[in-house]
């Protein structure tokens, strides 16, 4: 009888871990799909809103969106936030301030499809960070990572491994590095700080960091006209791409790790290509479809959750 109870407990534990990992993959997928739309929105308003101004208002809107849910927790944990303010500021710098400013800057001179394709390179850096941190990736995840990386390289190289990047593409590589660094930093988030408290604190700090650059931009470039062309995309990137997607991504990384979440992130070029065709008329050719198949195959291998049989105590 004792043996039966032990086996049942082990089976329940394995099932629970599998369920949690599955939830983490779904959260990473949700964030990836939502962020794919943000590249389309960013490209759509690039000619109407200066990059720094777009990012500043993005975080103002995001702060207002999460405040009803997060402000109370942040206030209750204000002592913890002050204690770990240096870490939170560093995560904010890479994940909120630099990453999004670079994305909006890239949107001035490159297509939404290229933005999504190049951002898909960030999981490679995430995996390297994870490996340096002592995490074992395993043969299947490593092969999936390399397969998806090959798909991304061929996609960016238009079917070859030769590259001819423009200024916007280089801005996006900087964004990819910044986002990977942010994802690696998330693994060091103090567990006692609540997810919502962490989220709203990074949003507020991000807006404060951008405030001086925003003031200079308004003085030099002037403001922008509030219209359907600008308000709609800003609301999308502020509410969905910031409040919803960042919460989902942060939770996913805490559950399954940055490396595995990063493999799911490889789906982004596929999502961006579809949305770019639908909303911006950016077409996808046969070579791109083949490369996307490589990316999807890599995602399938890299994000699969291994199932281990429960051990039986004797």
mmCIF file of N, CA, C and O in Angstrom, residues 162-220:
data_model
loop_
_atom_site.group_PDB
_atom_site.id
_atom_site.type_symbol
_atom_site.label_atom_id
_atom_site.label_comp_id
_atom_site.label_asym_id
_atom_site.label_seq_id
_atom_site.Cartn_x
_atom_site.Cartn_y
_atom_site.Cartn_z
ATOM 1 N N UNK A 162 24.768 34.870 -47.372
ATOM 2 C CA UNK A 162 25.434 36.152 -47.556
ATOM 3 C C UNK A 162 24.544 37.256 -47.020
ATOM 4 O O UNK A 162 23.331 37.217 -47.171
ATOM 5 N N UNK A 163 25.116 38.250 -46.386
ATOM 6 C CA UNK A 163 24.318 39.266 -45.720
ATOM 7 C C UNK A 163 24.637 40.657 -46.264
ATOM 8 O O UNK A 163 25.779 40.985 -46.552
ATOM 9 N N UNK A 164 23.596 41.451 -46.365
ATOM 10 C CA UNK A 164 23.744 42.834 -46.796
ATOM 11 C C UNK A 164 22.778 43.669 -45.953
ATOM 12 O O UNK A 164 21.693 44.025 -46.398
ATOM 13 N N UNK A 165 23.200 43.941 -44.714
ATOM 14 C CA UNK A 165 22.308 44.603 -43.782
ATOM 15 C C UNK A 165 22.331 46.113 -43.958
ATOM 16 O O UNK A 165 23.377 46.721 -44.157
ATOM 17 N N UNK A 166 21.134 46.724 -43.816
ATOM 18 C CA UNK A 166 21.035 48.168 -43.800
ATOM 19 C C UNK A 166 21.091 48.681 -42.374
ATOM 20 O O UNK A 166 21.242 47.916 -41.419
ATOM 21 N N UNK A 167 20.940 50.000 -42.227
ATOM 22 C CA UNK A 167 21.014 50.606 -40.896
ATOM 23 C C UNK A 167 19.925 50.061 -39.976
ATOM 24 O O UNK A 167 20.174 49.751 -38.807
ATOM 25 N N UNK A 168 18.704 49.922 -40.510
ATOM 26 C CA UNK A 168 17.610 49.405 -39.700
ATOM 27 C C UNK A 168 17.866 47.999 -39.210
ATOM 28 O O UNK A 168 17.516 47.642 -38.075
ATOM 29 N N UNK A 169 18.494 47.171 -40.065
ATOM 30 C CA UNK A 169 18.813 45.806 -39.668
ATOM 31 C C UNK A 169 19.819 45.787 -38.513
ATOM 32 O O UNK A 169 19.717 44.981 -37.581
ATOM 33 N N UNK A 170 20.799 46.684 -38.576
ATOM 34 C CA UNK A 170 21.799 46.751 -37.507
ATOM 35 C C UNK A 170 21.177 47.223 -36.192
ATOM 36 O O UNK A 170 21.538 46.727 -35.112
ATOM 37 N N UNK A 171 20.241 48.177 -36.280
ATOM 38 C CA UNK A 171 19.527 48.590 -35.076
ATOM 39 C C UNK A 171 18.798 47.398 -34.458
ATOM 40 O O UNK A 171 18.755 47.237 -33.235
ATOM 41 N N UNK A 172 18.226 46.534 -35.322
ATOM 42 C CA UNK A 172 17.479 45.390 -34.830
ATOM 43 C C UNK A 172 18.392 44.354 -34.181
ATOM 44 O O UNK A 172 18.004 43.681 -33.230
ATOM 45 N N UNK A 173 19.613 44.197 -34.694
ATOM 46 C CA UNK A 173 20.548 43.281 -34.037
ATOM 47 C C UNK A 173 20.882 43.780 -32.632
ATOM 48 O O UNK A 173 21.015 42.996 -31.691
ATOM 49 N N UNK A 174 21.015 45.098 -32.490
ATOM 50 C CA UNK A 174 21.218 45.670 -31.156
ATOM 51 C C UNK A 174 20.024 45.405 -30.257
ATOM 52 O O UNK A 174 20.178 45.089 -29.072
ATOM 53 N N UNK A 175 18.814 45.506 -30.826
ATOM 54 C CA UNK A 175 17.596 45.225 -30.059
ATOM 55 C C UNK A 175 17.556 43.765 -29.623
ATOM 56 O O UNK A 175 17.162 43.446 -28.491
ATOM 57 N N UNK A 176 17.959 42.856 -30.525
ATOM 58 C CA UNK A 176 17.960 41.427 -30.201
ATOM 59 C C UNK A 176 18.913 41.126 -29.045
ATOM 60 O O UNK A 176 18.587 40.359 -28.128
ATOM 61 N N UNK A 177 20.085 41.727 -29.064
ATOM 62 C CA UNK A 177 21.061 41.531 -27.990
ATOM 63 C C UNK A 177 20.528 42.086 -26.671
ATOM 64 O O UNK A 177 20.672 41.461 -25.608
ATOM 65 N N UNK A 178 19.887 43.253 -26.734
ATOM 66 C CA UNK A 178 19.343 43.879 -25.537
ATOM 67 C C UNK A 178 18.237 43.028 -24.926
ATOM 68 O O UNK A 178 18.184 42.829 -23.702
ATOM 69 N N UNK A 179 17.351 42.497 -25.778
ATOM 70 C CA UNK A 179 16.244 41.681 -25.279
ATOM 71 C C UNK A 179 16.750 40.371 -24.677
ATOM 72 O O UNK A 179 16.236 39.900 -23.654
ATOM 73 N N UNK A 180 17.759 39.772 -25.297
ATOM 74 C CA UNK A 180 18.334 38.532 -24.760
ATOM 75 C C UNK A 180 18.961 38.787 -23.384
ATOM 76 O O UNK A 180 18.843 37.957 -22.474
ATOM 77 N N UNK A 181 19.623 39.916 -23.242
ATOM 78 C CA UNK A 181 20.224 40.262 -21.950
ATOM 79 C C UNK A 181 19.157 40.451 -20.889
ATOM 80 O O UNK A 181 19.298 39.986 -19.748
ATOM 81 N N UNK A 182 18.069 41.111 -21.256
ATOM 82 C CA UNK A 182 16.940 41.293 -20.335
ATOM 83 C C UNK A 182 16.373 39.939 -19.895
ATOM 84 O O UNK A 182 16.129 39.708 -18.707
ATOM 85 N N UNK A 183 16.193 39.034 -20.848
ATOM 86 C CA UNK A 183 15.636 37.718 -20.531
ATOM 87 C C UNK A 183 16.558 36.935 -19.600
ATOM 88 O O UNK A 183 16.098 36.215 -18.713
ATOM 89 N N UNK A 184 17.863 37.070 -19.809
ATOM 90 C CA UNK A 184 18.820 36.414 -18.918
ATOM 91 C C UNK A 184 18.756 37.015 -17.510
ATOM 92 O O UNK A 184 18.832 36.296 -16.508
ATOM 93 N N UNK A 185 18.586 38.327 -17.427
ATOM 94 C CA UNK A 185 18.495 38.993 -16.128
ATOM 95 C C UNK A 185 17.243 38.567 -15.361
ATOM 96 O O UNK A 185 17.245 38.557 -14.122
ATOM 97 N N UNK A 186 16.181 38.218 -16.090
ATOM 98 C CA UNK A 186 14.943 37.819 -15.424
ATOM 99 C C UNK A 186 15.141 36.619 -14.506
ATOM 100 O O UNK A 186 14.442 36.467 -13.500
ATOM 101 N N UNK A 187 16.075 35.735 -14.869
ATOM 102 C CA UNK A 187 16.326 34.560 -14.042
ATOM 103 C C UNK A 187 16.893 34.941 -12.677
ATOM 104 O O UNK A 187 16.862 34.141 -11.743
ATOM 105 N N UNK A 188 17.403 36.152 -12.554
ATOM 106 C CA UNK A 188 17.981 36.608 -11.287
ATOM 107 C C UNK A 188 17.005 37.481 -10.493
ATOM 108 O O UNK A 188 17.379 38.035 -9.459
ATOM 109 N N UNK A 189 15.779 37.587 -10.973
ATOM 110 C CA UNK A 189 14.794 38.405 -10.251
ATOM 111 C C UNK A 189 14.538 37.829 -8.869
ATOM 112 O O UNK A 189 14.255 36.635 -8.735
ATOM 113 N N UNK A 190 14.641 38.634 -7.832
ATOM 114 C CA UNK A 190 14.361 38.134 -6.477
ATOM 115 C C UNK A 190 12.953 37.551 -6.404
ATOM 116 O O UNK A 190 11.976 38.215 -6.789
ATOM 117 N N UNK A 191 12.837 36.336 -5.913
ATOM 118 C CA UNK A 191 11.552 35.638 -5.910
ATOM 119 C C UNK A 191 10.511 36.345 -5.053
ATOM 120 O O UNK A 191 9.308 36.230 -5.311
ATOM 121 N N UNK A 192 10.964 37.093 -4.041
ATOM 122 C CA UNK A 192 10.005 37.732 -3.136
ATOM 123 C C UNK A 192 9.306 38.942 -3.760
ATOM 124 O O UNK A 192 8.293 39.417 -3.238
ATOM 125 N N UNK A 193 9.840 39.460 -4.868
ATOM 126 C CA UNK A 193 9.188 40.579 -5.553
ATOM 127 C C UNK A 193 8.123 40.030 -6.489
ATOM 128 O O UNK A 193 8.404 39.225 -7.360
ATOM 129 N N UNK A 194 6.894 40.465 -6.303
ATOM 130 C CA UNK A 194 5.785 39.989 -7.124
ATOM 131 C C UNK A 194 5.942 40.373 -8.582
ATOM 132 O O UNK A 194 6.560 41.403 -8.898
ATOM 133 N N UNK A 195 5.372 39.561 -9.465
ATOM 134 C CA UNK A 195 5.486 39.825 -10.898
ATOM 135 C C UNK A 195 4.885 41.153 -11.307
ATOM 136 O O UNK A 195 5.466 41.887 -12.123
ATOM 137 N N UNK A 196 3.720 41.501 -10.755
ATOM 138 C CA UNK A 196 3.062 42.760 -11.112
ATOM 139 C C UNK A 196 3.831 43.965 -10.556
ATOM 140 O O UNK A 196 3.950 44.997 -11.223
ATOM 141 N N UNK A 197 4.344 43.822 -9.339
ATOM 142 C CA UNK A 197 5.135 44.910 -8.748
ATOM 143 C C UNK A 197 6.390 45.161 -9.579
ATOM 144 O O UNK A 197 6.768 46.316 -9.836
ATOM 145 N N UNK A 198 7.042 44.082 -9.995
ATOM 146 C CA UNK A 198 8.234 44.198 -10.844
ATOM 147 C C UNK A 198 7.881 44.860 -12.167
ATOM 148 O O UNK A 198 8.588 45.750 -12.653
ATOM 149 N N UNK A 199 6.760 44.455 -12.750
ATOM 150 C CA UNK A 199 6.353 44.965 -14.057
ATOM 151 C C UNK A 199 6.114 46.469 -14.022
ATOM 152 O O UNK A 199 6.677 47.218 -14.824
ATOM 153 N N UNK A 200 5.285 46.935 -13.100
ATOM 154 C CA UNK A 200 4.955 48.362 -13.083
ATOM 155 C C UNK A 200 6.173 49.200 -12.703
ATOM 156 O O UNK A 200 6.337 50.326 -13.196
ATOM 157 N N UNK A 201 7.061 48.650 -11.871
ATOM 158 C CA UNK A 201 8.271 49.395 -11.512
ATOM 159 C C UNK A 201 9.172 49.587 -12.728
ATOM 160 O O UNK A 201 9.712 50.680 -12.937
ATOM 161 N N UNK A 202 9.318 48.547 -13.547
ATOM 162 C CA UNK A 202 10.144 48.691 -14.749
ATOM 163 C C UNK A 202 9.503 49.658 -15.736
ATOM 164 O O UNK A 202 10.220 50.407 -16.420
ATOM 165 N N UNK A 203 8.191 49.676 -15.822
ATOM 166 C CA UNK A 203 7.519 50.599 -16.737
ATOM 167 C C UNK A 203 7.749 52.051 -16.306
ATOM 168 O O UNK A 203 8.049 52.916 -17.134
ATOM 169 N N UNK A 204 7.585 52.310 -15.002
ATOM 170 C CA UNK A 204 7.778 53.674 -14.494
ATOM 171 C C UNK A 204 9.230 54.096 -14.664
ATOM 172 O O UNK A 204 9.520 55.224 -15.132
ATOM 173 N N UNK A 205 10.167 53.229 -14.297
ATOM 174 C CA UNK A 205 11.586 53.554 -14.457
ATOM 175 C C UNK A 205 11.940 53.772 -15.927
ATOM 176 O O UNK A 205 12.738 54.660 -16.266
ATOM 177 N N UNK A 206 11.361 52.945 -16.816
ATOM 178 C CA UNK A 206 11.620 53.098 -18.241
ATOM 179 C C UNK A 206 11.196 54.459 -18.758
ATOM 180 O O UNK A 206 11.922 55.109 -19.528
ATOM 181 N N UNK A 207 10.013 54.910 -18.339
ATOM 182 C CA UNK A 207 9.537 56.234 -18.754
ATOM 183 C C UNK A 207 10.437 57.331 -18.200
ATOM 184 O O UNK A 207 10.744 58.310 -18.905
ATOM 185 N N UNK A 208 10.881 57.183 -16.950
ATOM 186 C CA UNK A 208 11.766 58.188 -16.349
ATOM 187 C C UNK A 208 13.113 58.247 -17.070
ATOM 188 O O UNK A 208 13.666 59.334 -17.291
ATOM 189 N N UNK A 209 13.653 57.083 -17.441
ATOM 190 C CA UNK A 209 14.920 57.051 -18.172
ATOM 191 C C UNK A 209 14.806 57.734 -19.531
ATOM 192 O O UNK A 209 15.768 58.343 -20.024
ATOM 193 N N UNK A 210 13.633 57.612 -20.134
ATOM 194 C CA UNK A 210 13.433 58.178 -21.472
ATOM 195 C C UNK A 210 13.036 59.652 -21.446
ATOM 196 O O UNK A 210 13.082 60.316 -22.484
ATOM 197 N N UNK A 211 12.633 60.159 -20.293
ATOM 198 C CA UNK A 211 12.102 61.521 -20.209
ATOM 199 C C UNK A 211 13.060 62.586 -20.763
ATOM 200 O O UNK A 211 12.640 63.459 -21.534
ATOM 201 N N UNK A 212 14.365 62.571 -20.408
ATOM 202 C CA UNK A 212 15.258 63.597 -20.981
ATOM 203 C C UNK A 212 15.352 63.517 -22.501
ATOM 204 O O UNK A 212 15.320 64.549 -23.184
ATOM 205 N N UNK A 213 15.470 62.293 -23.042
ATOM 206 C CA UNK A 213 15.540 62.139 -24.502
ATOM 207 C C UNK A 213 14.229 62.558 -25.155
ATOM 208 O O UNK A 213 14.217 63.125 -26.257
ATOM 209 N N UNK A 214 13.117 62.304 -24.468
ATOM 210 C CA UNK A 214 11.804 62.713 -24.991
ATOM 211 C C UNK A 214 11.720 64.238 -25.093
ATOM 212 O O UNK A 214 11.250 64.782 -26.107
ATOM 213 N N UNK A 215 12.188 64.924 -24.051
ATOM 214 C CA UNK A 215 12.153 66.389 -24.053
ATOM 215 C C UNK A 215 13.003 66.956 -25.196
ATOM 216 O O UNK A 215 12.598 67.903 -25.880
ATOM 217 N N UNK A 216 14.171 66.369 -25.416
ATOM 218 C CA UNK A 216 15.033 66.819 -26.521
ATOM 219 C C UNK A 216 14.358 66.566 -27.862
ATOM 220 O O UNK A 216 14.385 67.416 -28.761
ATOM 221 N N UNK A 217 13.743 65.400 -28.013
ATOM 222 C CA UNK A 217 13.073 65.063 -29.274
ATOM 223 C C UNK A 217 11.946 66.035 -29.585
ATOM 224 O O UNK A 217 11.793 66.486 -30.729
ATOM 225 N N UNK A 218 11.142 66.365 -28.586
ATOM 226 C CA UNK A 218 10.046 67.312 -28.804
ATOM 227 C C UNK A 218 10.586 68.687 -29.180
ATOM 228 O O UNK A 218 10.065 69.357 -30.077
ATOM 229 N N UNK A 219 11.666 69.109 -28.511
ATOM 230 C CA UNK A 219 12.244 70.425 -28.787
ATOM 231 C C UNK A 219 12.848 70.493 -30.190
ATOM 232 O O UNK A 219 12.734 71.514 -30.885
ATOM 233 N N UNK A 220 13.482 69.411 -30.638
ATOM 234 C CA UNK A 220 14.170 69.403 -31.925
ATOM 235 C C UNK A 220 13.243 69.000 -33.078
ATOM 236 O O UNK A 220 13.228 69.634 -34.129
#
